[in-house]
PDB file of C-alpha atoms in Angstrom:
ATOM      1  CA  MET A  29     -52.084 -44.220  68.951  1.00 55.00           C
ATOM      2  CA  GLN A  30     -51.662 -40.249  69.123  1.00 67.00           C
ATOM      3  CA  SER A  31     -54.301 -38.170  67.320  1.00 83.00           C
ATOM      4  CA  LYS A  32     -53.288 -37.008  63.704  1.00 86.00           C
ATOM      5  CA  PRO A  33     -51.118 -33.978  64.228  1.00 93.00           C
ATOM      6  CA  ILE A  34     -51.894 -31.086  62.509  1.00 95.00           C
ATOM      7  CA  ALA A  35     -48.911 -30.708  60.747  1.00 96.00           C
ATOM      8  CA  LEU A  36     -49.571 -33.958  58.892  1.00 96.00           C
ATOM      9  CA  THR A  37     -53.355 -32.634  58.028  1.00 96.00           C
ATOM     10  CA  ILE A  38     -51.555 -29.675  56.964  1.00 97.00           C
ATOM     11  CA  LEU A  39     -49.348 -31.902  54.582  1.00 97.00           C
ATOM     12  CA  ASP A  40     -52.309 -33.771  53.496  1.00 97.00           C
ATOM     13  CA  ILE A  41     -53.875 -30.604  52.189  1.00 98.00           C
ATOM     14  CA  VAL A  42     -50.694 -29.088  50.431  1.00 98.00           C
ATOM     15  CA  SER A  43     -50.327 -32.521  48.751  1.00 98.00           C
ATOM     16  CA  VAL A  44     -53.723 -32.097  47.438  1.00 97.00           C
ATOM     17  CA  ILE A  45     -53.007 -28.606  46.415  1.00 98.00           C
ATOM     18  CA  VAL A  46     -49.692 -29.630  44.659  1.00 98.00           C
ATOM     19  CA  LEU A  47     -50.735 -32.513  43.114  1.00 97.00           C
ATOM     20  CA  GLY A  48     -53.338 -30.661  41.365  1.00 97.00           C
ATOM     21  CA  ILE A  49     -50.987 -27.786  40.330  1.00 98.00           C
ATOM     22  CA  SER A  50     -48.670 -30.399  38.726  1.00 97.00           C
ATOM     23  CA  THR A  51     -51.027 -32.051  36.971  1.00 97.00           C
ATOM     24  CA  TYR A  52     -52.517 -28.512  35.259  1.00 97.00           C
ATOM     25  CA  LEU A  53     -48.700 -27.959  34.520  1.00 97.00           C
ATOM     26  CA  ALA A  54     -48.393 -31.195  32.839  1.00 96.00           C
ATOM     27  CA  LEU A  55     -51.591 -31.219  31.292  1.00 96.00           C
ATOM     28  CA  VAL A  56     -52.661 -27.361  30.415  1.00 96.00           C
ATOM     29  CA  PHE A  57     -49.343 -25.622  30.947  1.00 95.00           C
ATOM     30  CA  ALA A  58     -46.723 -27.275  28.897  1.00 94.00           C
ATOM     31  CA  PRO A  59     -46.529 -27.630  25.308  1.00 93.00           C
ATOM     32  CA  THR A  60     -47.343 -30.636  23.470  1.00 91.00           C
ATOM     33  CA  GLU A  61     -44.231 -31.942  22.091  1.00 88.00           C
ATOM     34  CA  ALA A  62     -43.875 -31.557  18.399  1.00 85.00           C
ATOM     35  CA  VAL A  63     -42.582 -35.544  17.581  1.00 86.00           C
ATOM     36  CA  MET A  64     -44.632 -37.867  20.058  1.00 88.00           C
ATOM     37  CA  GLY A  65     -47.530 -35.691  20.958  1.00 90.00           C
ATOM     38  CA  ASP A  66     -49.761 -35.743  23.864  1.00 92.00           C
ATOM     39  CA  VAL A  67     -48.527 -38.728  25.503  1.00 92.00           C
ATOM     40  CA  GLN A  68     -45.293 -37.048  26.235  1.00 92.00           C
ATOM     41  CA  ARG A  69     -47.150 -35.457  29.189  1.00 94.00           C
ATOM     42  CA  VAL A  70     -46.823 -38.710  31.124  1.00 95.00           C
ATOM     43  CA  PHE A  71     -43.377 -37.902  31.862  1.00 94.00           C
ATOM     44  CA  TYR A  72     -43.856 -35.531  34.346  1.00 95.00           C
ATOM     45  CA  PHE A  73     -45.221 -38.320  36.565  1.00 96.00           C
ATOM     46  CA  HIS A  74     -42.940 -40.760  35.466  1.00 96.00           C
ATOM     47  CA  ILE A  75     -40.060 -38.497  36.157  1.00 94.00           C
ATOM     48  CA  GLY A  76     -41.637 -37.726  39.298  1.00 94.00           C
ATOM     49  CA  THR A  77     -42.470 -41.266  40.637  1.00 96.00           C
ATOM     50  CA  ALA A  78     -39.070 -42.861  39.274  1.00 95.00           C
ATOM     51  CA  TRP A  79     -37.160 -40.327  41.429  1.00 92.00           C
ATOM     52  CA  LEU A  80     -39.469 -40.981  44.737  1.00 94.00           C
ATOM     53  CA  GLY A  81     -39.259 -44.846  43.911  1.00 95.00           C
ATOM     54  CA  LEU A  82     -35.640 -45.090  43.712  1.00 95.00           C
ATOM     55  CA  LEU A  83     -35.168 -42.860  46.420  1.00 95.00           C
ATOM     56  CA  GLY A  84     -37.056 -44.366  48.917  1.00 96.00           C
ATOM     57  CA  PHE A  85     -35.274 -47.572  48.048  1.00 96.00           C
ATOM     58  CA  ILE A  86     -32.242 -46.186  49.089  1.00 96.00           C
ATOM     59  CA  ILE A  87     -33.713 -44.225  52.159  1.00 96.00           C
ATOM     60  CA  ALA A  88     -35.216 -48.016  53.666  1.00 97.00           C
ATOM     61  CA  ALA A  89     -31.378 -49.318  53.266  1.00 97.00           C
ATOM     62  CA  ILE A  90     -30.341 -46.506  55.333  1.00 97.00           C
ATOM     63  CA  ALA A  91     -33.212 -46.638  57.868  1.00 97.00           C
ATOM     64  CA  GLY A  92     -32.262 -50.389  57.718  1.00 96.00           C
ATOM     65  CA  ILE A  93     -28.637 -49.699  58.319  1.00 97.00           C
ATOM     66  CA  ALA A  94     -30.126 -47.108  61.481  1.00 97.00           C
ATOM     67  CA  TYR A  95     -31.707 -50.427  62.768  1.00 97.00           C
ATOM     68  CA  LEU A  96     -29.127 -52.716  62.801  1.00 97.00           C
ATOM     69  CA  ILE A  97     -27.225 -50.151  64.463  1.00 97.00           C
ATOM     70  CA  THR A  98     -29.658 -49.051  67.355  1.00 96.00           C
ATOM     71  CA  LYS A  99     -31.798 -52.480  67.127  1.00 95.00           C
ATOM     72  CA  ASP A 100     -34.460 -49.544  67.727  1.00 94.00           C
ATOM     73  CA  LEU A 101     -38.121 -50.702  66.075  1.00 93.00           C
ATOM     74  CA  LYS A 102     -39.239 -46.878  64.990  1.00 95.00           C
ATOM     75  CA  TRP A 103     -36.484 -47.735  62.495  1.00 96.00           C
ATOM     76  CA  ASP A 104     -38.029 -50.703  61.480  1.00 96.00           C
ATOM     77  CA  ARG A 105     -41.234 -48.934  61.035  1.00 96.00           C
ATOM     78  CA  PHE A 106     -39.590 -46.512  58.632  1.00 97.00           C
ATOM     79  CA  GLU A 107     -38.266 -48.623  56.287  1.00 97.00           C
ATOM     80  CA  VAL A 108     -41.471 -50.849  55.960  1.00 97.00           C
ATOM     81  CA  ALA A 109     -43.066 -47.584  55.124  1.00 97.00           C
ATOM     82  CA  ALA A 110     -40.264 -46.391  52.814  1.00 97.00           C
ATOM     83  CA  VAL A 111     -40.308 -49.622  50.964  1.00 97.00           C
ATOM     84  CA  GLU A 112     -43.963 -49.843  50.727  1.00 97.00           C
ATOM     85  CA  VAL A 113     -44.369 -46.529  49.173  1.00 97.00           C
ATOM     86  CA  SER A 114     -41.674 -46.600  46.808  1.00 97.00           C
ATOM     87  CA  THR A 115     -43.143 -50.068  45.261  1.00 97.00           C
ATOM     88  CA  VAL A 116     -46.213 -48.124  44.810  1.00 97.00           C
ATOM     89  CA  PHE A 117     -44.589 -44.967  43.086  1.00 97.00           C
ATOM     90  CA  PHE A 118     -41.908 -47.334  41.153  1.00 97.00           C
ATOM     91  CA  PHE A 119     -45.261 -49.489  39.795  1.00 97.00           C
ATOM     92  CA  LEU A 120     -46.138 -46.254  38.192  1.00 97.00           C
ATOM     93  CA  THR A 121     -42.780 -45.435  36.689  1.00 96.00           C
ATOM     94  CA  ILE A 122     -43.150 -48.776  35.206  1.00 97.00           C
ATOM     95  CA  VAL A 123     -46.870 -48.746  34.084  1.00 97.00           C
ATOM     96  CA  LEU A 124     -46.483 -45.128  32.659  1.00 97.00           C
ATOM     97  CA  GLY A 125     -43.379 -46.063  31.179  1.00 95.00           C
ATOM     98  CA  SER A 126     -44.918 -48.976  29.025  1.00 95.00           C
ATOM     99  CA  ILE A 127     -47.708 -46.430  28.061  1.00 95.00           C
ATOM    100  CA  TRP A 128     -45.155 -44.193  26.701  1.00 93.00           C
ATOM    101  CA  ALA A 129     -42.922 -46.663  25.252  1.00 93.00           C
ATOM    102  CA  TYR A 130     -45.993 -48.125  22.536  1.00 93.00           C
ATOM    103  CA  PRO A 131     -46.632 -45.044  20.544  1.00 91.00           C
ATOM    104  CA  ALA A 132     -42.657 -44.194  21.090  1.00 89.00           C
ATOM    105  CA  TRP A 133     -41.139 -47.755  20.298  1.00 89.00           C
ATOM    106  CA  ASN A 134     -44.250 -49.160  18.726  1.00 90.00           C
ATOM    107  CA  THR A 135     -44.056 -52.012  21.671  1.00 92.00           C
ATOM    108  CA  TRP A 136     -45.595 -51.906  25.561  1.00 94.00           C
ATOM    109  CA  TRP A 137     -42.171 -53.708  26.570  1.00 93.00           C
ATOM    110  CA  THR A 138     -39.104 -54.806  25.764  1.00 91.00           C
ATOM    111  CA  TRP A 139     -35.960 -56.447  27.630  1.00 92.00           C
ATOM    112  CA  ASP A 140     -33.939 -53.372  27.186  1.00 90.00           C
ATOM    113  CA  PRO A 141     -30.938 -52.522  30.217  1.00 90.00           C
ATOM    114  CA  ARG A 142     -33.325 -49.935  31.998  1.00 91.00           C
ATOM    115  CA  LEU A 143     -36.725 -51.878  31.953  1.00 93.00           C
ATOM    116  CA  THR A 144     -35.009 -54.899  32.595  1.00 94.00           C
ATOM    117  CA  THR A 145     -33.459 -53.160  35.897  1.00 94.00           C
ATOM    118  CA  ALA A 146     -36.530 -51.525  37.199  1.00 95.00           C
ATOM    119  CA  ALA A 147     -38.697 -54.632  36.786  1.00 95.00           C
ATOM    120  CA  VAL A 148     -35.868 -56.369  38.840  1.00 96.00           C
ATOM    121  CA  THR A 149     -36.216 -53.972  41.455  1.00 95.00           C
ATOM    122  CA  GLU A 150     -39.697 -54.004  41.600  1.00 96.00           C
ATOM    123  CA  LEU A 151     -40.023 -57.523  41.750  1.00 96.00           C
ATOM    124  CA  ILE A 152     -37.281 -57.647  44.954  1.00 96.00           C
ATOM    125  CA  TYR A 153     -39.562 -55.311  46.550  1.00 96.00           C
ATOM    126  CA  ILE A 154     -42.807 -57.229  46.258  1.00 96.00           C
ATOM    127  CA  ALA A 155     -40.675 -59.851  47.616  1.00 96.00           C
ATOM    128  CA  TYR A 156     -39.578 -57.962  50.468  1.00 95.00           C
ATOM    129  CA  PHE A 157     -43.118 -58.209  51.770  1.00 94.00           C
ATOM    130  CA  MET A 158     -43.916 -61.916  51.029  1.00 93.00           C
ATOM    131  CA  LEU A 159     -41.049 -63.034  52.768  1.00 93.00           C
ATOM    132  CA  ARG A 160     -41.748 -60.457  55.839  1.00 92.00           C
ATOM    133  CA  GLN A 161     -44.829 -61.713  56.571  1.00 90.00           C
ATOM    134  CA  GLY A 162     -43.302 -65.503  57.199  1.00 91.00           C
ATOM    135  CA  LEU A 163     -41.903 -64.122  59.970  1.00 90.00           C
ATOM    136  CA  ASP A 164     -43.603 -63.880  62.998  1.00 85.00           C
ATOM    137  CA  ASP A 165     -40.727 -62.565  65.657  1.00 88.00           C
ATOM    138  CA  PRO A 166     -40.519 -58.774  65.132  1.00 88.00           C
ATOM    139  CA  ASP A 167     -36.843 -58.525  65.834  1.00 91.00           C
ATOM    140  CA  LYS A 168     -36.365 -61.762  63.537  1.00 93.00           C
ATOM    141  CA  ARG A 169     -38.427 -59.366  61.191  1.00 94.00           C
ATOM    142  CA  ALA A 170     -36.879 -56.118  61.396  1.00 95.00           C
ATOM    143  CA  ARG A 171     -33.256 -57.986  61.428  1.00 96.00           C
ATOM    144  CA  PHE A 172     -34.180 -59.517  58.117  1.00 95.00           C
ATOM    145  CA  GLY A 173     -35.938 -56.685  56.492  1.00 96.00           C
ATOM    146  CA  ALA A 174     -32.827 -54.372  57.553  1.00 96.00           C
ATOM    147  CA  LEU A 175     -30.722 -56.897  55.738  1.00 96.00           C
ATOM    148  CA  TYR A 176     -32.563 -57.113  52.441  1.00 96.00           C
ATOM    149  CA  THR A 177     -33.243 -53.856  52.166  1.00 96.00           C
ATOM    150  CA  LEU A 178     -29.674 -53.127  51.742  1.00 95.00           C
ATOM    151  CA  LEU A 179     -28.573 -55.580  49.644  1.00 95.00           C
ATOM    152  CA  GLY A 180     -32.033 -54.511  47.647  1.00 93.00           C
ATOM    153  CA  GLY A 181     -30.709 -50.991  47.787  1.00 93.00           C
ATOM    154  CA  ILE A 182     -28.222 -51.521  45.207  1.00 93.00           C
ATOM    155  CA  SER A 183     -30.572 -52.069  42.454  1.00 92.00           C
ATOM    156  CA  ALA A 184     -31.464 -48.475  42.884  1.00 92.00           C
ATOM    157  CA  PRO A 185     -28.300 -47.164  41.751  1.00 92.00           C
ATOM    158  CA  ILE A 186     -27.914 -49.777  39.015  1.00 92.00           C
ATOM    159  CA  THR A 187     -31.546 -48.883  37.635  1.00 90.00           C
ATOM    160  CA  PHE A 188     -30.766 -45.067  37.780  1.00 89.00           C
ATOM    161  CA  MET A 189     -26.987 -45.392  36.001  1.00 88.00           C
ATOM    162  CA  VAL A 190     -27.844 -48.443  33.658  1.00 86.00           C
ATOM    163  CA  ILE A 191     -29.119 -45.874  30.820  1.00 84.00           C
ATOM    164  CA  ARG A 192     -25.819 -44.093  31.145  1.00 84.00           C
ATOM    165  CA  LEU A 193     -23.573 -46.971  31.134  1.00 83.00           C
ATOM    166  CA  PHE A 194     -24.976 -49.210  28.369  1.00 83.00           C
ATOM    167  CA  ARG A 195     -26.133 -48.960  25.072  1.00 80.00           C
ATOM    168  CA  THR A 196     -30.269 -48.707  25.636  1.00 80.00           C
ATOM    169  CA  ILE A 197     -33.177 -47.806  23.559  1.00 83.00           C
ATOM    170  CA  HIS A 198     -34.397 -45.730  27.016  1.00 85.00           C
ATOM    171  CA  PRO A 199     -33.766 -42.060  26.466  1.00 82.00           C
ATOM    172  CA  VAL A 200     -31.879 -39.828  28.794  1.00 80.00           C
ATOM    173  CA  VAL A 201     -33.660 -36.580  29.087  1.00 70.00           C
ATOM    174  CA  ILE A 202     -30.723 -35.004  31.567  1.00 66.00           C
ATOM    175  CA  GLY A 203     -27.498 -35.990  30.477  1.00 63.00           C
ATOM    176  CA  ASN A 204     -25.875 -37.490  27.432  1.00 60.00           C
ATOM    177  CA  GLN A 205     -28.187 -40.465  25.976  1.00 58.00           C
ATOM    178  CA  SER A 206     -26.847 -43.577  24.390  1.00 57.00           C
ATOM    179  CA  ALA A 207     -26.894 -43.475  20.344  1.00 56.00           C
ATOM    180  CA  ALA A 208     -29.562 -46.535  20.210  1.00 58.00           C
ATOM    181  CA  ALA A 209     -32.118 -44.222  22.563  1.00 64.00           C
ATOM    182  CA  GLN A 210     -35.555 -43.597  20.531  1.00 68.00           C
ATOM    183  CA  GLY A 211     -38.208 -40.850  21.844  1.00 65.00           C
ATOM    184  CA  GLY A 212     -35.507 -38.373  23.348  1.00 67.00           C
ATOM    185  CA  PHE A 213     -36.460 -34.921  23.514  1.00 71.00           C
ATOM    186  CA  SER A 214     -35.363 -31.594  24.448  1.00 76.00           C
ATOM    187  CA  MET A 215     -37.265 -29.784  27.317  1.00 83.00           C
ATOM    188  CA  SER A 216     -38.491 -26.337  26.543  1.00 86.00           C
ATOM    189  CA  ASN A 217     -38.624 -23.719  29.391  1.00 89.00           C
ATOM    190  CA  ASP A 218     -42.385 -24.431  30.098  1.00 92.00           C
ATOM    191  CA  MET A 219     -41.485 -28.147  29.770  1.00 92.00           C
ATOM    192  CA  LYS A 220     -38.421 -27.621  32.579  1.00 92.00           C
ATOM    193  CA  VAL A 221     -41.246 -25.429  34.956  1.00 95.00           C
ATOM    194  CA  ALA A 222     -43.685 -28.885  34.639  1.00 95.00           C
ATOM    195  CA  PHE A 223     -40.712 -31.065  35.276  1.00 95.00           C
ATOM    196  CA  PHE A 224     -39.446 -29.395  38.098  1.00 95.00           C
ATOM    197  CA  PHE A 225     -42.750 -28.758  40.168  1.00 97.00           C
ATOM    198  CA  ALA A 226     -44.127 -32.359  39.133  1.00 97.00           C
ATOM    199  CA  LEU A 227     -40.713 -33.420  41.166  1.00 96.00           C
ATOM    200  CA  PHE A 228     -41.142 -31.053  43.999  1.00 97.00           C
ATOM    201  CA  ALA A 229     -44.897 -32.074  44.195  1.00 97.00           C
ATOM    202  CA  PHE A 230     -44.242 -35.897  44.229  1.00 97.00           C
ATOM    203  CA  THR A 231     -41.934 -35.212  47.070  1.00 97.00           C
ATOM    204  CA  VAL A 232     -43.963 -33.635  49.056  1.00 98.00           C
ATOM    205  CA  ILE A 233     -46.784 -36.764  48.942  1.00 97.00           C
ATOM    206  CA  PHE A 234     -44.164 -38.948  49.027  1.00 97.00           C
ATOM    207  CA  VAL A 235     -43.336 -37.336  52.916  1.00 97.00           C
ATOM    208  CA  ASP A 236     -46.931 -37.768  53.191  1.00 98.00           C
ATOM    209  CA  LEU A 237     -47.698 -41.201  52.586  1.00 98.00           C
ATOM    210  CA  ILE A 238     -44.657 -42.091  54.658  1.00 97.00           C
ATOM    211  CA  TRP A 239     -45.630 -40.345  57.758  1.00 97.00           C
ATOM    212  CA  HIS A 240     -49.635 -42.021  57.477  1.00 97.00           C
ATOM    213  CA  ARG A 241     -47.774 -45.346  57.014  1.00 97.00           C
ATOM    214  CA  VAL A 242     -45.094 -44.844  59.767  1.00 97.00           C
ATOM    215  CA  ARG A 243     -48.280 -44.108  61.453  1.00 97.00           C
ATOM    216  CA  LEU A 244     -50.108 -46.810  60.375  1.00 97.00           C
ATOM    217  CA  GLY A 245     -46.913 -49.118  61.706  1.00 95.00           C
ATOM    218  CA  ALA A 246     -46.903 -47.613  65.323  1.00 95.00           C
ATOM    219  CA  LEU A 247     -50.648 -48.849  65.574  1.00 96.00           C
ATOM    220  CA  GLN A 248     -50.009 -52.272  64.052  1.00 94.00           C
ATOM    221  CA  GLU A 249     -47.323 -52.693  66.795  1.00 93.00           C
ATOM    222  CA  GLN A 250     -49.608 -51.433  69.464  1.00 94.00           C
ATOM    223  CA  VAL A 251     -51.968 -53.810  68.198  1.00 95.00           C
ATOM    224  CA  GLU A 252     -49.533 -56.728  68.208  1.00 91.00           C
ATOM    225  CA  GLN A 253     -48.641 -56.226  72.044  1.00 90.00           C
ATOM    226  CA  LEU A 254     -52.249 -56.249  72.783  1.00 92.00           C
ATOM    227  CA  LYS A 255     -52.492 -59.444  71.570  1.00 91.00           C
ATOM    228  CA  LEU A 256     -49.480 -60.598  73.213  1.00 88.00           C
ATOM    229  CA  LYS A 257     -50.336 -59.148  76.236  1.00 87.00           C
ATOM    230  CA  LEU A 258     -53.981 -61.233  76.256  1.00 87.00           C
ATOM    231  CA  SER A 259     -52.276 -64.419  75.118  1.00 84.00           C
ATOM    232  CA  ASN A 260     -50.293 -64.378  78.266  1.00 75.00           C
TER     233      ASN A 260
ATOM    234  CA  MET B  24     -40.494 -31.062   1.367  1.00 49.00           C
ATOM    235  CA  PHE B  25     -42.055 -33.180   4.379  1.00 56.00           C
ATOM    236  CA  LEU B  26     -44.807 -31.278   6.154  1.00 55.00           C
ATOM    237  CA  GLU B  27     -44.924 -33.626   9.590  1.00 71.00           C
ATOM    238  CA  THR B  28     -48.256 -33.342  11.931  1.00 85.00           C
ATOM    239  CA  THR B  29     -47.878 -34.527  15.445  1.00 85.00           C
ATOM    240  CA  PRO B  30     -49.424 -37.492  15.880  1.00 87.00           C
ATOM    241  CA  ASP B  31     -52.394 -37.924  18.252  1.00 89.00           C
ATOM    242  CA  THR B  32     -51.130 -39.932  21.377  1.00 91.00           C
ATOM    243  CA  SER B  33     -53.625 -37.975  23.431  1.00 92.00           C
ATOM    244  CA  ASN B  34     -55.541 -41.732  24.338  1.00 95.00           C
ATOM    245  CA  TYR B  35     -52.427 -42.957  25.733  1.00 95.00           C
ATOM    246  CA  MET B  36     -52.052 -39.740  27.934  1.00 95.00           C
ATOM    247  CA  ILE B  37     -55.505 -40.305  29.302  1.00 96.00           C
ATOM    248  CA  ALA B  38     -55.046 -44.098  30.216  1.00 96.00           C
ATOM    249  CA  GLY B  39     -51.557 -42.860  31.653  1.00 96.00           C
ATOM    250  CA  TYR B  40     -53.208 -40.352  33.848  1.00 97.00           C
ATOM    251  CA  VAL B  41     -56.426 -42.211  34.931  1.00 97.00           C
ATOM    252  CA  ILE B  42     -54.164 -45.097  35.804  1.00 97.00           C
ATOM    253  CA  SER B  43     -51.973 -42.653  37.908  1.00 97.00           C
ATOM    254  CA  PHE B  44     -54.842 -41.481  39.856  1.00 97.00           C
ATOM    255  CA  LEU B  45     -56.361 -44.385  40.083  1.00 97.00           C
ATOM    256  CA  THR B  46     -53.343 -46.280  41.754  1.00 97.00           C
ATOM    257  CA  MET B  47     -52.760 -43.389  44.108  1.00 97.00           C
ATOM    258  CA  GLY B  48     -56.476 -43.363  45.107  1.00 97.00           C
ATOM    259  CA  ILE B  49     -56.365 -47.108  45.962  1.00 98.00           C
ATOM    260  CA  TYR B  50     -52.995 -46.786  47.966  1.00 97.00           C
ATOM    261  CA  VAL B  51     -54.605 -43.766  50.069  1.00 97.00           C
ATOM    262  CA  ALA B  52     -58.023 -45.886  50.461  1.00 98.00           C
ATOM    263  CA  SER B  53     -55.668 -48.804  51.269  1.00 97.00           C
ATOM    264  CA  LEU B  54     -53.977 -46.930  54.268  1.00 97.00           C
ATOM    265  CA  TYR B  55     -57.472 -45.737  55.371  1.00 97.00           C
ATOM    266  CA  ILE B  56     -59.016 -48.982  55.448  1.00 98.00           C
ATOM    267  CA  ARG B  57     -56.113 -50.728  57.431  1.00 97.00           C
ATOM    268  CA  ASN B  58     -55.999 -47.742  59.848  1.00 96.00           C
ATOM    269  CA  ARG B  59     -59.421 -47.988  60.524  1.00 97.00           C
ATOM    270  CA  ASN B  60     -59.422 -52.415  61.008  1.00 97.00           C
ATOM    271  CA  LEU B  61     -56.961 -51.734  62.940  1.00 97.00           C
ATOM    272  CA  ARG B  62     -58.342 -49.142  65.264  1.00 96.00           C
ATOM    273  CA  GLN B  63     -61.239 -51.462  65.478  1.00 96.00           C
ATOM    274  CA  ASP B  64     -58.992 -54.581  66.633  1.00 95.00           C
ATOM    275  CA  GLN B  65     -57.097 -52.194  69.322  1.00 95.00           C
ATOM    276  CA  GLN B  66     -61.075 -50.902  70.300  1.00 95.00           C
ATOM    277  CA  THR B  67     -61.495 -54.541  70.773  1.00 95.00           C
ATOM    278  CA  LEU B  68     -58.491 -55.827  72.388  1.00 93.00           C
ATOM    279  CA  GLU B  69     -58.513 -53.073  75.353  1.00 92.00           C
ATOM    280  CA  ASP B  70     -62.220 -53.999  76.214  1.00 92.00           C
ATOM    281  CA  LEU B  71     -61.330 -57.391  76.589  1.00 91.00           C
ATOM    282  CA  ASP B  72     -57.911 -56.531  78.569  1.00 87.00           C
ATOM    283  CA  ARG B  73     -60.548 -54.600  80.451  1.00 88.00           C
ATOM    284  CA  THR B  74     -62.988 -57.163  80.932  1.00 87.00           C
ATOM    285  CA  GLU B  75     -59.752 -59.603  82.023  1.00 81.00           C
ATOM    286  CA  SER B  76     -58.574 -57.282  84.554  1.00 80.00           C
ATOM    287  CA  LYS B  77     -61.766 -56.932  86.319  1.00 79.00           C
ATOM    288  CA  LYS B  78     -62.126 -60.653  86.579  1.00 72.00           C
TER     289      LYS B  78
END
């Protein structure tokens, strides 16, 4: 495996810095929301991780298509990386949403359309890893992964759109929300700064983590090839 | 006239941020550990391969 590129080291440092700034903006710079209080501050990380969680699942589906066309395993590595990082981010989205929900809705969880589609999406991608592990042949595994992420990718736009199409308790911060929504708020200018910076910060962190995971996948492949060579 | 006060929900906020940093930390640690283990495996396999080639 090649040594770590300098650009990746720079990206690591930038990721730590932007995460620090984003935390400062969310916890100190942004004003306290009058109705919900400090718990509203988890919103910045909640949206930041949700945006990349869902985007990552779509990126994985695109990588899956690229693999099916080219049969190049580099797309499979990219797809696995996108799914893994997105699954972690989306797990955080669900947990942060639940923490925010308790003081806002007086319950940790409810089978609302948004929460249900989010939980289904997360489970689809947890299952992806479990099913992949059952396949030893790299080509078969990559083909399966590509088709799975292609189908699983449909859940991402559904999860995104569900609060805009159905009557739901989950608020829509940007756009028109359902009449049944509870816990919504309008953002002040300082809140918008924290919000957009969180989106930017998590995008940088996402790219950094994907890059590391792709490199790990390449190393994994080298080790598998060495094992194969020695067993023959 | 009502005077509504902002509720103290700072404990939830702290829990949210602790879980966020913990989860990200665990994931980064898992990447590091997996990378280290694979490098060790690679080294062992390359040594074995060299020994096999000499025979």
